[in-house]
Short mmCIF file of C-alpha atoms in Angstrom, two decimals:
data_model
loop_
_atom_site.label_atom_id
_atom_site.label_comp_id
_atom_site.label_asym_id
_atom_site.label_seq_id
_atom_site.Cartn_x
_atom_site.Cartn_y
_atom_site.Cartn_z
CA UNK A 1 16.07 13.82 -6.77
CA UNK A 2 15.65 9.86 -7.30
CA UNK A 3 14.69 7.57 -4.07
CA UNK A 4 16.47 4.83 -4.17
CA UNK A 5 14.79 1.36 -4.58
CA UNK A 6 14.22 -0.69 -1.13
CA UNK A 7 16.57 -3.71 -0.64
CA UNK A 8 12.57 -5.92 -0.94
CA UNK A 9 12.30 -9.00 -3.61
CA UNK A 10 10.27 -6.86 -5.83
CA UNK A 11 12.72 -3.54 -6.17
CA UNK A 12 15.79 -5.77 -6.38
CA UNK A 13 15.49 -6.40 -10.25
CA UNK A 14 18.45 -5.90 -13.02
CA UNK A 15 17.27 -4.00 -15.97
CA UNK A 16 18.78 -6.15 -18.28
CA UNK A 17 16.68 -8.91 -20.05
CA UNK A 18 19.29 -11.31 -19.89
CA UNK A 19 19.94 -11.26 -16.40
CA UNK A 20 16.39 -12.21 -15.37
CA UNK A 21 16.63 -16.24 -14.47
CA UNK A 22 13.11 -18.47 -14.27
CA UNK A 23 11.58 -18.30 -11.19
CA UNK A 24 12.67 -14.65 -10.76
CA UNK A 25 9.55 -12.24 -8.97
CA UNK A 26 8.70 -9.03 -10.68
CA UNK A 27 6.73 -6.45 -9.92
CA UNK A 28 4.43 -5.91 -13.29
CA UNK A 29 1.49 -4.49 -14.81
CA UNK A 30 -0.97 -5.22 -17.28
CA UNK A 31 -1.48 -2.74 -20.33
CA UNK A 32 -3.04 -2.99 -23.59
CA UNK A 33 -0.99 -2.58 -26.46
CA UNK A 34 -3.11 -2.46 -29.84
CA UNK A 35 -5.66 -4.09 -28.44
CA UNK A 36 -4.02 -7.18 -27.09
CA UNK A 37 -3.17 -7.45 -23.10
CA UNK A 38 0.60 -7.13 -22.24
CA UNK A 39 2.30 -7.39 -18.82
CA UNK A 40 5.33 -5.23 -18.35
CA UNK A 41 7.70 -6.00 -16.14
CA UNK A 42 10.20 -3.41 -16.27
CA UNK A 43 12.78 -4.60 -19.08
CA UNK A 44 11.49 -2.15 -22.29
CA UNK A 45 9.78 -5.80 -23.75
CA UNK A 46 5.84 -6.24 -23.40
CA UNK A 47 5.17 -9.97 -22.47
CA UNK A 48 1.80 -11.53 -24.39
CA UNK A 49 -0.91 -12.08 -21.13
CA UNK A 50 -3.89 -14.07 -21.64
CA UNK A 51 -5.38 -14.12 -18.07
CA UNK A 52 -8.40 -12.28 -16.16
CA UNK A 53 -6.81 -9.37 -14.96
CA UNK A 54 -7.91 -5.62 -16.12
CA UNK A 55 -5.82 -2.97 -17.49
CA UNK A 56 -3.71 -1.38 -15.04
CA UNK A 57 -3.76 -3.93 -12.71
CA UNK A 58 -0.59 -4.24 -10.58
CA UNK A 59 0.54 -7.83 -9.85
CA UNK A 60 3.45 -10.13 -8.94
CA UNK A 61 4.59 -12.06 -12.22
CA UNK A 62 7.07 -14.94 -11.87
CA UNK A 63 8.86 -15.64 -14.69
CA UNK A 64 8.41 -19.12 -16.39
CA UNK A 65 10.96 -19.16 -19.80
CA UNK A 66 13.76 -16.53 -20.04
CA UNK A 67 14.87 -14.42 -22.58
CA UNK A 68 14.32 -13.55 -25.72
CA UNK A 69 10.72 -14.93 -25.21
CA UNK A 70 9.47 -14.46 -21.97
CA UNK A 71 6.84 -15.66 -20.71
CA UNK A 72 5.28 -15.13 -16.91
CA UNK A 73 2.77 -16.75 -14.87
CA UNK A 74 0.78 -14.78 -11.88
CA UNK A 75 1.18 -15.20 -8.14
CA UNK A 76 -1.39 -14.33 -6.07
CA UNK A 77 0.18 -11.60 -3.43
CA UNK A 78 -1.30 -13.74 -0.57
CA UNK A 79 0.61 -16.36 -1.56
CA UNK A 80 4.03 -14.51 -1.63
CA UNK A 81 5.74 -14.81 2.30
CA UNK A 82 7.99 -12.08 1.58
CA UNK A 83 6.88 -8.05 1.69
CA UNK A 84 5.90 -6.79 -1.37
CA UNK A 85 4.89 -3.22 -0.59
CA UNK A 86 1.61 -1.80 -0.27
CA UNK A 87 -1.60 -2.59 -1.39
CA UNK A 88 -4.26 -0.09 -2.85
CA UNK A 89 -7.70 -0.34 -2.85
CA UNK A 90 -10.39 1.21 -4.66
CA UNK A 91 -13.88 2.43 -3.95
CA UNK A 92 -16.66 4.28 -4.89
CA UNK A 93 -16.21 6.56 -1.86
CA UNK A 94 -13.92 6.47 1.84
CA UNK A 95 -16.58 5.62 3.69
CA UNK A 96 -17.94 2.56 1.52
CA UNK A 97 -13.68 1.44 1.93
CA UNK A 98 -13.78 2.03 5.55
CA UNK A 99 -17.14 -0.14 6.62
CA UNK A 100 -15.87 -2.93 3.93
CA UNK A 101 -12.51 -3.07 5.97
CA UNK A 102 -12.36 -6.03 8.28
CA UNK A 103 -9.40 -4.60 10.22
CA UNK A 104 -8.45 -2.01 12.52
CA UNK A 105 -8.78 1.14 11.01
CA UNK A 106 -6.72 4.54 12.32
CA UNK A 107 -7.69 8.30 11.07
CA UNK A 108 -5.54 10.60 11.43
CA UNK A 109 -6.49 13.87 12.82
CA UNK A 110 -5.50 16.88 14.72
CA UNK A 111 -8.66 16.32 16.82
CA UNK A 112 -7.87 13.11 17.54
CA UNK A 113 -6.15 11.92 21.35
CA UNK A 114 -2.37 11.49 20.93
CA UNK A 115 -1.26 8.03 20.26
CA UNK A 116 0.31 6.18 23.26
CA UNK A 117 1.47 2.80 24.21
CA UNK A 118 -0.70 1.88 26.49
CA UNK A 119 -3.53 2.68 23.45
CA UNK A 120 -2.04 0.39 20.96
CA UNK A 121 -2.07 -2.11 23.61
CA UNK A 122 -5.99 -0.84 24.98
CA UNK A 123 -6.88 -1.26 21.08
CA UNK A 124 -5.55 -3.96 20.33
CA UNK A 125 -4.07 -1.80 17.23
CA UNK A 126 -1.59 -4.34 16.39
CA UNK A 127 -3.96 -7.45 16.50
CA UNK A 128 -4.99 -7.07 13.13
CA UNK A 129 -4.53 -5.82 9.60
CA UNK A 130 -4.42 -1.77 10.06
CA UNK A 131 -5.56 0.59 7.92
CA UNK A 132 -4.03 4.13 8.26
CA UNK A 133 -6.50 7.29 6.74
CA UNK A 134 -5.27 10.26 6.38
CA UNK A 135 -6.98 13.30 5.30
CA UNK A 136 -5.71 16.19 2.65
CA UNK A 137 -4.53 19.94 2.57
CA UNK A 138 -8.15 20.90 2.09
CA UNK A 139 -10.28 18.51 3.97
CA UNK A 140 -9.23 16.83 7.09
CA UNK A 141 -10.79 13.12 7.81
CA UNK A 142 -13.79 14.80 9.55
CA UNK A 143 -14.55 16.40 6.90
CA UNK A 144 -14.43 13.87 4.67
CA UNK A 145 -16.68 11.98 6.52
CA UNK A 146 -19.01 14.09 8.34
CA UNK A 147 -21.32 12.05 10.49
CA UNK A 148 -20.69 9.03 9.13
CA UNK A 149 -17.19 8.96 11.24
CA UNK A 150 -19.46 7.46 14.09
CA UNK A 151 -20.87 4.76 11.85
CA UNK A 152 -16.84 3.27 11.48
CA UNK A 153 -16.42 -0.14 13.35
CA UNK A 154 -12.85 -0.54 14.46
CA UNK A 155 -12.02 2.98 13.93
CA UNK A 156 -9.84 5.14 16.12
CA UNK A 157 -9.01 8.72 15.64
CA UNK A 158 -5.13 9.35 16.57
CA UNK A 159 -3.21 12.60 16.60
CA UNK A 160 0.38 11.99 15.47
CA UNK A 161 1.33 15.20 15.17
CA UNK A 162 0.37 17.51 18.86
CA UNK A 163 1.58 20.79 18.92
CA UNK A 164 2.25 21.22 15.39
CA UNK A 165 3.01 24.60 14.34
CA UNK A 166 1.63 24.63 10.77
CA UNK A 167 -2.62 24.25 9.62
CA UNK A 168 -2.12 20.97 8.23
CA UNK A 169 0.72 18.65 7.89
CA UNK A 170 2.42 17.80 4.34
CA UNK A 171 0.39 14.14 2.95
CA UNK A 172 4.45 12.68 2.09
CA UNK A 173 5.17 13.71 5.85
CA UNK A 174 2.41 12.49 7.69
CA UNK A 175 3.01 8.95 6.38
CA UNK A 176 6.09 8.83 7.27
CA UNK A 177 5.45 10.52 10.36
CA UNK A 178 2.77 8.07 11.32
CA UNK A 179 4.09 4.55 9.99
CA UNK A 180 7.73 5.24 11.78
CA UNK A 181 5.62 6.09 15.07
CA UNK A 182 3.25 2.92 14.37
CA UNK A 183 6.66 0.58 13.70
CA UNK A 184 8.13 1.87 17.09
CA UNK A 185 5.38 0.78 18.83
CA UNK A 186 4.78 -2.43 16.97
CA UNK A 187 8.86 -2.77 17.74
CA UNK A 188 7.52 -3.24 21.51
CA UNK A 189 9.35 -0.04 22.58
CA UNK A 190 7.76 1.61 25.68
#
């Protein structure tokens, strides 16, 4: 079964090369292509790329001439006002991501209290950039991180899932488990 793009700048693109008008936003990535950097942007035509970024990066390309030579120019995603979906970051380990993180920072656990209001108001979750952790089939978060969960600024540990019937919950449904029950609350519901 095929999810259906979301109705955000970056999913709302037409396939066909000669549709795309300068100034239009893409959602690209850079490849190498016999030895040369490329950025693909979704349209079966590599575009020639001469900047810094590495292979496999993921960026936001805004396109500068139009068809049949395109050419793009890179927009930092801090500089884009609209959503453009999640970021991913990389690091040598989860804890070396979590202590780096200058946000709020949830795990996710079955040991942890259940999430309330009146906690994402106590916390202050909503104050700052939030980074949700979630652990896996075979290791839950404390696990992961042994004793160094104590060494975590900013970190709370929130059960979104109490009384659940099953060992572990599915990764696919505990995000969207957790980030519907985080946007009700950051909705101001009580």
């Amino acid at each position: 079964r095929v999810l259906y793009p979301l109705k955000i700048q970056n999913h709302l693109k037409n396939p066909d090369p000669k549709k795309i008008q300068v100034g239009d936003m893409r959602d690209a990535i850079i490849i190498n292509y016999k030895g040369k950097k490329f950025v693909d942007i979704g349209i079966n035509q590599l575009i020639p790329f001469f900047g810094k970024e590495k292979y496999g990066t993921r960026v936001a390309a805004q396109i500068k001439t139009v068809h049949p030579k395109f050419s793009v120019k890179i927009i930092p995603r801090n500089e884009i006002s609209e959503y453009w979906g999640y970021k991913v970051k990389e690091g040598p380990n989860l804890f070396s991501v979590l202590t780096a993180w200058n946000g709020n920072i949830i795990l996710t656990s079955r040991k942890g209290k259940i999430l309330t209001k009146s906690h994402t108001q106590k916390y202050d979750i909503f104050g700052k950039d939030i980074l949700v952790v979630f652990g896996s089939t075979e290791k839950g978060v404390h696990e992961i991180l042994g004793n160094n969960i104590r060494k975590i600024q900013n970190a709370k540990i929130f059960n979104f899932f109490p009384n659940q019937a099953t060992e572990t919950v599915r990764l696919e449904e505990a995000i969207l488990g957790t980030l519907s029950i985080l946007n009700f609350f950051n909705t101001n519901h009580t």
